Tab-separated table of C-alpha atoms in Angstrom:
chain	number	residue	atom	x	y	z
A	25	UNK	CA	128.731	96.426	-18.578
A	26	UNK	CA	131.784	98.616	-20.432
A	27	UNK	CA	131.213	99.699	-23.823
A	28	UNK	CA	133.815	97.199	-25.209
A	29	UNK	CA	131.676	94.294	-23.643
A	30	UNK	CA	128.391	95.736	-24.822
A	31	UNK	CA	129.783	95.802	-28.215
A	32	UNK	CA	131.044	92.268	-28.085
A	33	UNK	CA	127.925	91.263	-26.902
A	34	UNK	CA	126.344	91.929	-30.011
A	35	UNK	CA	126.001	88.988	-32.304
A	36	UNK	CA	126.828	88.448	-35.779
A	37	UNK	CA	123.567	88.835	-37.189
A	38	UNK	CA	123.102	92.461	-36.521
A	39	UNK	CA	126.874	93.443	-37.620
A	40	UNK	CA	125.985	96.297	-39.985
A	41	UNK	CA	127.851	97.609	-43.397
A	42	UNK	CA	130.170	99.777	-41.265
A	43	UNK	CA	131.505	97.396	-39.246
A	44	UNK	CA	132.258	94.856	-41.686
A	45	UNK	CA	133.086	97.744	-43.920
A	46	UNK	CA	134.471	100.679	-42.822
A	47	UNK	CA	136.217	102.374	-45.708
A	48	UNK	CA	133.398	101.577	-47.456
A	49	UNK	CA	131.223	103.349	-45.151
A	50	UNK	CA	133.801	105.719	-44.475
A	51	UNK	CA	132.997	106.753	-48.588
A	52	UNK	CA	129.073	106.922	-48.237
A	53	UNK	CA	129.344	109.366	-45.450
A	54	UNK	CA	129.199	112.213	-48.057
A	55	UNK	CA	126.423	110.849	-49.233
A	56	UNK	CA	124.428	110.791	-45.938
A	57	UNK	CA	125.670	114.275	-45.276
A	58	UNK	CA	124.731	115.653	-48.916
A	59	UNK	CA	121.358	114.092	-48.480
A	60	UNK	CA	120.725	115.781	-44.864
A	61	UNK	CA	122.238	119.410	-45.846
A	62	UNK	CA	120.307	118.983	-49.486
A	63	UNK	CA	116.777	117.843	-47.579
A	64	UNK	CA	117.094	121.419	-45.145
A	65	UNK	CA	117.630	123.860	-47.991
A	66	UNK	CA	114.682	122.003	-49.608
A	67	UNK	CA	112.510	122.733	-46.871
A	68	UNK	CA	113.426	125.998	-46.493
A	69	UNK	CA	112.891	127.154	-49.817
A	70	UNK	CA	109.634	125.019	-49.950
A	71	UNK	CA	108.941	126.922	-46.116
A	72	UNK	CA	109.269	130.155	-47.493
A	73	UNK	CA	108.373	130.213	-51.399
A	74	UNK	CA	105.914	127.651	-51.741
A	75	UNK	CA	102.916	126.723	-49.265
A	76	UNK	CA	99.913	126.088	-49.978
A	77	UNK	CA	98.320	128.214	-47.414
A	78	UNK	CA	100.836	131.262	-44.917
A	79	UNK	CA	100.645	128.989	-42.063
A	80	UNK	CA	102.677	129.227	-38.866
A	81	UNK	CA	106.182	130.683	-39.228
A	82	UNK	CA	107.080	129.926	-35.577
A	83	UNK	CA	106.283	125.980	-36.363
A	84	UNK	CA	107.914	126.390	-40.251
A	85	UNK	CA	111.350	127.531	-38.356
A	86	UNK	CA	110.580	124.909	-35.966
A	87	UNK	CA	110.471	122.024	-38.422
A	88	UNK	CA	113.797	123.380	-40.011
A	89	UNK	CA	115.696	123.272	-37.049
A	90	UNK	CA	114.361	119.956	-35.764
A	91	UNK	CA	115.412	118.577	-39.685
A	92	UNK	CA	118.766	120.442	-39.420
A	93	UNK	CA	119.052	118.535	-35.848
A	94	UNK	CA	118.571	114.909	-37.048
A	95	UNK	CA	120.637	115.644	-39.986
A	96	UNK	CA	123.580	116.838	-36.895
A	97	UNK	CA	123.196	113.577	-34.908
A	98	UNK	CA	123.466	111.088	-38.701
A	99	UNK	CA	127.058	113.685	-38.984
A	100	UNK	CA	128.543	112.778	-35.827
A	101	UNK	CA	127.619	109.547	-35.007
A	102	UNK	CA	128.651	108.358	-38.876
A	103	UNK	CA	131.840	110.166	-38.106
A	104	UNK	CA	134.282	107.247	-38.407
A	105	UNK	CA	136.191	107.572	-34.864
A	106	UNK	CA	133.016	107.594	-33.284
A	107	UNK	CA	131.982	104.286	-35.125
A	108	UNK	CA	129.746	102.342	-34.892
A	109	UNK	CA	126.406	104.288	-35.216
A	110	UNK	CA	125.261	103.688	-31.838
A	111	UNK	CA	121.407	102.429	-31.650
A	112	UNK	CA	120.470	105.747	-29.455
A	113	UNK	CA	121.804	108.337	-32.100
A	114	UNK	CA	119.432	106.295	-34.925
A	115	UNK	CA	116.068	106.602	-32.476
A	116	UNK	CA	117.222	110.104	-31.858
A	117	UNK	CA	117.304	110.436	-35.760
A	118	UNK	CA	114.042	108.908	-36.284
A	119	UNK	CA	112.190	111.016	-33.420
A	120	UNK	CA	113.211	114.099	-34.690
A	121	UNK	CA	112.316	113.148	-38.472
A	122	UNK	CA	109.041	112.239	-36.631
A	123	UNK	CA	108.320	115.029	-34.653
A	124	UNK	CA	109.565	117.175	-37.815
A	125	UNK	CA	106.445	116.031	-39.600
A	126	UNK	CA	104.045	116.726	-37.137
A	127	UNK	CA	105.571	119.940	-37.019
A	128	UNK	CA	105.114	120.592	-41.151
A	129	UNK	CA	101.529	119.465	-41.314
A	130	UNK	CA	100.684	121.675	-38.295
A	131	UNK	CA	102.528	124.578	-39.613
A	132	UNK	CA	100.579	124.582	-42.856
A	133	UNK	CA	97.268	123.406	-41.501
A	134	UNK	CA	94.760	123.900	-44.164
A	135	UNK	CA	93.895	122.530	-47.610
A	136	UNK	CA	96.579	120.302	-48.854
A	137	UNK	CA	96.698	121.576	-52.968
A	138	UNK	CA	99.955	120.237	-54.179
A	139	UNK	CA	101.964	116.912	-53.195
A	140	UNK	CA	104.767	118.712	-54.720
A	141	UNK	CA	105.481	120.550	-51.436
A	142	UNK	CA	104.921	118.016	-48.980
A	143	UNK	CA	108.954	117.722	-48.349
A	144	UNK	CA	108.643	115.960	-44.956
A	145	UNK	CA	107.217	112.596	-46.620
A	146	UNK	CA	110.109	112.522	-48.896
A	147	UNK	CA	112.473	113.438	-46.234
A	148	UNK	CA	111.480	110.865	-43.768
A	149	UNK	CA	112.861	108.541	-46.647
A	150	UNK	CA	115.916	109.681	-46.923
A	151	UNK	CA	115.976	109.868	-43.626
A	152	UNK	CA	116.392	105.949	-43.515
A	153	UNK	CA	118.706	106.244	-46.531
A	154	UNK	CA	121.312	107.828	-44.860
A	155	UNK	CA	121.490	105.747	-41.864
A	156	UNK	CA	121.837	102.647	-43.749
A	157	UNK	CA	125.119	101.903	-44.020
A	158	UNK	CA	125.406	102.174	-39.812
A	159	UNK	CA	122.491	100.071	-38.320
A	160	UNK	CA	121.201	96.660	-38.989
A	161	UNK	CA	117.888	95.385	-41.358
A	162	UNK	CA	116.373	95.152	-38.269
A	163	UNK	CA	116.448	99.283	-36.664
A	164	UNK	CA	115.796	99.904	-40.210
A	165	UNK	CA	112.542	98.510	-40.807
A	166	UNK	CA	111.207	99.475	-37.389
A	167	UNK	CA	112.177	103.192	-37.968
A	168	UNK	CA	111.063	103.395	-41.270
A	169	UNK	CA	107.703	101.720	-40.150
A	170	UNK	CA	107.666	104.708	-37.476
A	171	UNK	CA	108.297	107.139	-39.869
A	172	UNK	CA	105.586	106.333	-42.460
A	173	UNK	CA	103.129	105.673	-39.465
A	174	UNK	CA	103.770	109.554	-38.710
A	175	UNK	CA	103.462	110.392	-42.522
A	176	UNK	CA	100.145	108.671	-42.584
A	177	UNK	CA	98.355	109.819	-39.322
A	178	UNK	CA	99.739	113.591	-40.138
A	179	UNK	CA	98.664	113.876	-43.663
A	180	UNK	CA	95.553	111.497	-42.767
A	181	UNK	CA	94.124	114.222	-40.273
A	182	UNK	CA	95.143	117.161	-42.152
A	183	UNK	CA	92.561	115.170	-45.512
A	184	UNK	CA	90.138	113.612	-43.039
A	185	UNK	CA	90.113	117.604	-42.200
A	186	UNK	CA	89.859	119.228	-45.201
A	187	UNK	CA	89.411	117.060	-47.565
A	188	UNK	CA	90.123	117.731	-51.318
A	189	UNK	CA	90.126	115.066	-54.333
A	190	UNK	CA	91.017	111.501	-53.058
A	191	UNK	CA	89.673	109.877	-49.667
A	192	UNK	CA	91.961	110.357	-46.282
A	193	UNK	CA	92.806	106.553	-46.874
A	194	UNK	CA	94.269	107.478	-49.759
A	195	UNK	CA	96.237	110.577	-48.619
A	196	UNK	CA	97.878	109.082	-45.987
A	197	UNK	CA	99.029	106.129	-48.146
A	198	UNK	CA	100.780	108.685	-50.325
A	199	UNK	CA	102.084	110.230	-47.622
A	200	UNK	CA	103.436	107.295	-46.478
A	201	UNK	CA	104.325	105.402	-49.565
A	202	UNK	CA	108.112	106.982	-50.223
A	203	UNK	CA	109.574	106.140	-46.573
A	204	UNK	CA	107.619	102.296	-47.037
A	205	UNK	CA	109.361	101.952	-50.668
A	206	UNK	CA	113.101	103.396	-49.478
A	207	UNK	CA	112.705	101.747	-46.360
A	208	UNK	CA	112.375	98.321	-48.322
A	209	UNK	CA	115.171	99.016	-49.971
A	210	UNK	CA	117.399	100.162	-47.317
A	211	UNK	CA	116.671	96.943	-45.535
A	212	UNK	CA	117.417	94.796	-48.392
A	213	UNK	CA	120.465	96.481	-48.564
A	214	UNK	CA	121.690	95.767	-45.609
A	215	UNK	CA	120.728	92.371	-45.003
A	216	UNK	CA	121.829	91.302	-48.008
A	217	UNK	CA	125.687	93.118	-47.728
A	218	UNK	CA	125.666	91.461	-43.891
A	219	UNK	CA	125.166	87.801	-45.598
A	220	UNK	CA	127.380	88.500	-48.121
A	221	UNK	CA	129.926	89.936	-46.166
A	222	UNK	CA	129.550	86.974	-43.344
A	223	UNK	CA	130.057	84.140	-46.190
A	224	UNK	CA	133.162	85.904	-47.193
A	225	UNK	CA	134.873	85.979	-44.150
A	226	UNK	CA	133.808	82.099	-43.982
A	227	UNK	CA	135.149	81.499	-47.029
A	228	UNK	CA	138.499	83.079	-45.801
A	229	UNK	CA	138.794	81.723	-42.644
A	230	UNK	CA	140.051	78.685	-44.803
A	231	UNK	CA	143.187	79.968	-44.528
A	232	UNK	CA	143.245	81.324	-41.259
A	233	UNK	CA	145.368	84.313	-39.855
A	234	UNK	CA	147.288	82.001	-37.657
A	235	UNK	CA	148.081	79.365	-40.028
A	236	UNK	CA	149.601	82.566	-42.040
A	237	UNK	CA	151.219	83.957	-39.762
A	238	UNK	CA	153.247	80.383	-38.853
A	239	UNK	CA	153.969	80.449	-42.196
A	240	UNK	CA	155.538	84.202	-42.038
A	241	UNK	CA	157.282	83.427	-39.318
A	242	UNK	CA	158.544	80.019	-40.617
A	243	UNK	CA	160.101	81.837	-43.237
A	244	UNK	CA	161.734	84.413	-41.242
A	245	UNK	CA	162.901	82.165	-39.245
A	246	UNK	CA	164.327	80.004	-41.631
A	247	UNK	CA	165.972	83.168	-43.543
A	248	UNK	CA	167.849	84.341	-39.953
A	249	UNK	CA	169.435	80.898	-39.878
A	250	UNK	CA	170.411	81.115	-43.491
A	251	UNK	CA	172.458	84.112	-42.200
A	252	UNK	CA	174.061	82.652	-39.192
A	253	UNK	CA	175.676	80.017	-41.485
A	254	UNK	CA	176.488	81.686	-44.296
A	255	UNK	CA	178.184	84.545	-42.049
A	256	UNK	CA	179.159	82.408	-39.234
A	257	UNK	CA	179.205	78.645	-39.543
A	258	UNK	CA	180.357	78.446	-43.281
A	259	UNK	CA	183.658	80.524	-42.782
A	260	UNK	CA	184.852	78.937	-39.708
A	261	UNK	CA	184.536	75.579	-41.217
A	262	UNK	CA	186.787	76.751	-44.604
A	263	UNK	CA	189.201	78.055	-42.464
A	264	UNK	CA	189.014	75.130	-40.253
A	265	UNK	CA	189.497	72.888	-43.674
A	266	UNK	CA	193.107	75.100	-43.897
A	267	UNK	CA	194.558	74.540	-40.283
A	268	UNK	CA	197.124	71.210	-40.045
A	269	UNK	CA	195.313	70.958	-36.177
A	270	UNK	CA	192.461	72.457	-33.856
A	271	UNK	CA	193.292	74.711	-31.134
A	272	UNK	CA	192.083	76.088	-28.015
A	273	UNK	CA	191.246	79.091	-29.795
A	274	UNK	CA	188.742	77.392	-32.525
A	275	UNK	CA	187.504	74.646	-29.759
A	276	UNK	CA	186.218	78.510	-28.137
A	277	UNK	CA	184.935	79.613	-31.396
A	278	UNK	CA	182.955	76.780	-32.057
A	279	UNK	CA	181.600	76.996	-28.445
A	280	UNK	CA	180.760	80.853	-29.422
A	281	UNK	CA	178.826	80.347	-32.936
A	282	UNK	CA	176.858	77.239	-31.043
A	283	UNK	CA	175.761	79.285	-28.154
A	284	UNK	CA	174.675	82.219	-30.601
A	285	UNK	CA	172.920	79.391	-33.103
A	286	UNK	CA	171.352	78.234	-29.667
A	287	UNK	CA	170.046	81.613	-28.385
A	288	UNK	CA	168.644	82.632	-32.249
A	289	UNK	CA	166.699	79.528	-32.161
A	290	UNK	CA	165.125	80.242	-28.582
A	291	UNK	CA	164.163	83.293	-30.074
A	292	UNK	CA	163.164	82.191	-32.475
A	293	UNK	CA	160.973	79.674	-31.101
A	294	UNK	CA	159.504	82.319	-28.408
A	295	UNK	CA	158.806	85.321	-30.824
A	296	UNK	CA	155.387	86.284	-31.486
A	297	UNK	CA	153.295	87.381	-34.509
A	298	UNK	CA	153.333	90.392	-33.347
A	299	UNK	CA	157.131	90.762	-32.934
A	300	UNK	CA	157.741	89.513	-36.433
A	301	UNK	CA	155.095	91.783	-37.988
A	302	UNK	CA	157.194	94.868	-35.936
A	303	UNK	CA	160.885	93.157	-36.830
A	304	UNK	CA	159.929	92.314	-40.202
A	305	UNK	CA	159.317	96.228	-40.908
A	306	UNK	CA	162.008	97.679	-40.063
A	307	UNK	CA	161.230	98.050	-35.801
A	308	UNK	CA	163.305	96.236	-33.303
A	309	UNK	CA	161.813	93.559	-30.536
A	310	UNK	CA	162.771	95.165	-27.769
A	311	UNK	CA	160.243	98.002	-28.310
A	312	UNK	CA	157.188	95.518	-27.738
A	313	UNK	CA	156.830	95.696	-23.430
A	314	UNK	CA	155.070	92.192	-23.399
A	315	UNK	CA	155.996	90.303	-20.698
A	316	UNK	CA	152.803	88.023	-20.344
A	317	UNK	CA	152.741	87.374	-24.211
A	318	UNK	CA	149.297	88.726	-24.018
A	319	UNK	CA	148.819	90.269	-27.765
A	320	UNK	CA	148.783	86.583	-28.828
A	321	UNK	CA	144.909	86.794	-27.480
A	322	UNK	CA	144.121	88.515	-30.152
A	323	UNK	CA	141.157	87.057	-31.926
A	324	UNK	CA	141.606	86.848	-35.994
A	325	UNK	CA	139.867	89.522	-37.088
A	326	UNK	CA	141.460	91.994	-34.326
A	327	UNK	CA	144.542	90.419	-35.637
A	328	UNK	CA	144.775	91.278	-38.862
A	329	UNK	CA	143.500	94.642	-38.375
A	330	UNK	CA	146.520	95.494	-36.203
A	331	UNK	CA	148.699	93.966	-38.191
A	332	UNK	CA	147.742	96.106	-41.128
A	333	UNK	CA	147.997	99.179	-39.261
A	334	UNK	CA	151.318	98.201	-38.375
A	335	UNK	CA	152.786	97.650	-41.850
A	336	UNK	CA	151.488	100.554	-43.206
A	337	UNK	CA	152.591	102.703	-40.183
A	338	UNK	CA	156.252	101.688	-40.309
A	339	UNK	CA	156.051	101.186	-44.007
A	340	UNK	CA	155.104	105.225	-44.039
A	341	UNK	CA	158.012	107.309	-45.717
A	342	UNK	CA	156.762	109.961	-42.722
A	343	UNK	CA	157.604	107.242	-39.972
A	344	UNK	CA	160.531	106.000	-38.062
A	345	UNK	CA	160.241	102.365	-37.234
A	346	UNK	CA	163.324	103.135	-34.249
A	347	UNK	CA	161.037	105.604	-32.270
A	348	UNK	CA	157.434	102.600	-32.423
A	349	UNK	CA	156.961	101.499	-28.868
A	350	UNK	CA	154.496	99.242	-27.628
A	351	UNK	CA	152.754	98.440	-24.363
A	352	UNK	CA	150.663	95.068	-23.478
A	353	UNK	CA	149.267	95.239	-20.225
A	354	UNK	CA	146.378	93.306	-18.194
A	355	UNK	CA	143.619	96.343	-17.075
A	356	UNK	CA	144.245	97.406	-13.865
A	357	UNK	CA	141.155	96.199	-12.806
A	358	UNK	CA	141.374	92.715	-13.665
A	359	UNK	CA	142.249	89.863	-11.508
A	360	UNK	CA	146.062	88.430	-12.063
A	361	UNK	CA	146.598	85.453	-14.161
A	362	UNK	CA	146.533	82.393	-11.868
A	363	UNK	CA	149.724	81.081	-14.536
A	364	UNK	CA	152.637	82.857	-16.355
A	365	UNK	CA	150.751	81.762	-19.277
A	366	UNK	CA	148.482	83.987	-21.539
A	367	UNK	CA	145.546	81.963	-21.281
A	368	UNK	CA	142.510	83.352	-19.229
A	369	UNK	CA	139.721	85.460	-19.594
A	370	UNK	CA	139.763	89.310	-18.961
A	371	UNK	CA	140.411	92.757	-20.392
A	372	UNK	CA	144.192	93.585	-22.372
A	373	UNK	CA	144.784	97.658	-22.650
A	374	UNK	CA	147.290	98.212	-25.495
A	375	UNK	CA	149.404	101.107	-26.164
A	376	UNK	CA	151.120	101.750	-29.515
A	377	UNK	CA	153.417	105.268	-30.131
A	378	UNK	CA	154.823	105.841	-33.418
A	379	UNK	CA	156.989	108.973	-34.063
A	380	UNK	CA	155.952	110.358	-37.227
A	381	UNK	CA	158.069	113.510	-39.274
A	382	UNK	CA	154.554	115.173	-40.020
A	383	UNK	CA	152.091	117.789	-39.211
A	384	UNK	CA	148.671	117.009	-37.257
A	385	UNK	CA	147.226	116.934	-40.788
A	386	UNK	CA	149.476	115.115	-42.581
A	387	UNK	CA	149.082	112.407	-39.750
A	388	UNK	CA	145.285	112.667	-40.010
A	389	UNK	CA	145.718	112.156	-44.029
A	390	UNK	CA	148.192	109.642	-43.928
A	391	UNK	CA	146.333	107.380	-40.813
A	392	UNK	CA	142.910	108.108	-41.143
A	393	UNK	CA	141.860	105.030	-43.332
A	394	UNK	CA	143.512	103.336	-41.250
A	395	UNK	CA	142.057	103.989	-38.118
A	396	UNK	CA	138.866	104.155	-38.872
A	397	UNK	CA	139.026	100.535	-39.374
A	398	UNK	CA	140.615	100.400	-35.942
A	399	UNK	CA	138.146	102.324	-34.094
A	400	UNK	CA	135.360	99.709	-35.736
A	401	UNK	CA	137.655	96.961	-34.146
A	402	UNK	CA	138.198	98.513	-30.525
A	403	UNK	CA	135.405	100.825	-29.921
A	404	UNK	CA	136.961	102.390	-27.177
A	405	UNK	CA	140.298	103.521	-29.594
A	406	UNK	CA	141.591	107.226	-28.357
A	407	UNK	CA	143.812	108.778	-30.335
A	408	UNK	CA	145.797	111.691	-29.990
A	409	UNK	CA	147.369	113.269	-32.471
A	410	UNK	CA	150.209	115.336	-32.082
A	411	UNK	CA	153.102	117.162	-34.065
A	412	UNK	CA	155.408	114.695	-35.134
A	413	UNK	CA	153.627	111.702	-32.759
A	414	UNK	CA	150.831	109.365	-33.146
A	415	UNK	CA	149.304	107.638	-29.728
A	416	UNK	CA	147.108	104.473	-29.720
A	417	UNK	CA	145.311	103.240	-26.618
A	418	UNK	CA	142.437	100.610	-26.714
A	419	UNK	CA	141.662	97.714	-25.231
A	420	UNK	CA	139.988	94.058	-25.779
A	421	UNK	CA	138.660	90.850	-24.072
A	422	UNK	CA	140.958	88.109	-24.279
A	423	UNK	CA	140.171	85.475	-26.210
């Protein structure tokens, strides 16, 4: 199975903030890294100015590095064009938070004196805190349960060991209270912006895409035949009010403005959504390479996501709508359709080129919103980015 189908596969239910947000998680991911770069400068000041007993260096250095490492894989897979958090780079997280701990408590085997600088059961809950925005309730709870599991057995040993004040029980609740409590909410979290965000897009679905789009279109359509008669149809007929008799020469007008009222409305009547999102901002028809009408597939939500990215990229004072090209294709691998028509099951490949009057930077500030919604849409986006160009190529399962 591709990676397009696996994420389709998915259902609803385990959708997660980023993907029905993705600017919004696009603005926690400074969070997430603030907490991960924040949790190994605690532990290494903790590591070197304040244990309990000296300990093991080696395993100290050891539990920095594997706490630097699972704060490395929450940066790359949050980055937003490599969304969504896959569910490998979250286990990853969690086993290195895990085997961090284990690594702490053996480092500074001995008499535990002070909670105060026992950073790994704090850390273990931020741990979850950070990946909350990218993976469902569900990987949330069973991580966090993993990770305060480890807090308990660790700090259990280390007080059923040497023992000081309050029963092992007791220890390794503590130890394992902060992931249990941020865990909670970190679930409730995102369980409860999932429902929220699923009734919302119920509640606009009332109005669907298409039924907006017809609408758009109606207009437009209505608005180029405003112009035919007004430029065309109305001046003939005054002038034809003036002549004392028709000629030859009018009867071939007449014949000329019908056949170019009849063509417009053929047009008319065969253009897409997507050719009136691209013609109503400023780009020309014949740039869309269509032939199988296959972008009307589309699903809603994929939909309006291109559409966006269209009006804001030829909208862009950086952009020139005459140099956007695009490129609807079936994949190569697929079977042919059986009919000229678009219906049918199998995989689309889109291409999209925009010529942009801006640096690789400006393109990247400009776009990036933008795109990271896209790459949420069509996990297999690529991008390239290029002095004074901007390349799109992704794919999707017809619908």
């Amino acid at each position: 199975m591709s990676r397009v189908d696996d994420v389709r596969a998915r259902t609803r239910g385990s959708r997660t903030a980023q993907q029905y947000d993705p600017l919004g998680a696009m603005g926690s991911r400074p969070l997430a890294i603030v907490l991960g770069a924040g949790g190994v400068a605690w532990a290494l000041l903790v590591s070197v100015f304040d244990r309990d007993v000296p300990g093991s260096p080696t395993l100290s250095a050891l539990t920095i590095l594997l706490l630097a490492a699972s704060g490395a894989v929450v940066f790359v897979a949050s980055s937003p064009f490599r969304a969504p958090f896959p569910r490998w780079a979250f286990v990853l997280h969690v086993v290195l938070l895990a085997a961090a701990t284990v690594a702490s408590v053996a480092a500074q085997w001995g008499p535990d004196r002070s909670a105060l600088n026992d950073f790994m059961s704090l850390l273990t809950a931020t741990g979850i805190v950070m990946a909350a925005p990218y993976r469902p309730w569900r990987d949330l709870a069973v991580g966090g349960v993993v990770l305060a599991v480890v807090d308990a057995g660790a700090w259990g040993a280390a007080a059923t060991v040497f023992p000081y004040g309050v029963p092992a029980s007791v220890a390794a609740f503590l130890a394992a209270a902060p992931t249990l409590v941020l865990t909670t909410a970190s679930v409730v979290f995102a369980a409860t912006f999932a429902g929220l965000a699923e009734r919302v897009q119920i509640r606009a679905g009332s109005y669907s895409v298409a039924r907006a789009e017809r609408d758009g279109i109606a207009a437009s359509v209505q608005h180029d035949r405003s112009v035919v008669l007004a430029r065309d149809v109305a001046p003939f007929f005054a002038e034809l009010r003036t002549r004392a008799a028709i000629t030859d020469a009018d009867r071939a007008r007449a014949r000329a403005i019908a056949d170019g009222i009849r063509r417009a409305m053929v047009a008319d009547a065969d253009r897409t959504w997507f050719e009136h999102a691209v013609v109503v901002d400023g780009g020309t028809a014949s740039a869309i390479d269509d032939p199988d009408g296959l972008i009307a597939t589309l699903d809603a939500d994929q939909r309006t996501v291109v559409r966006t990215f269209l009006r804001a990229a030829l909208r862009a004072a950086t952009v020139d709508p005459a140099g956007f090209r695009a490129r609807v294709r079936r994949s190569a691998d697929d079977d042919p359709p059986t009919t000229p028509s678009a219906t049918g099951t199998g995989t689309v490949s889109v291409a999209l080129d925009l010529a942009v009057d801006d640096s690789d930077v400006g393109i990247h500030r400009t776009f990036d919103p933008y795109l990271a919604v896209l790459r949420v849409t069509f996990p297999d986006l690529d991008v390239a980015v290029r002095p004074s160009s901007l390349a799109l190529r992704f794919s999707y399962d017809q619908h």
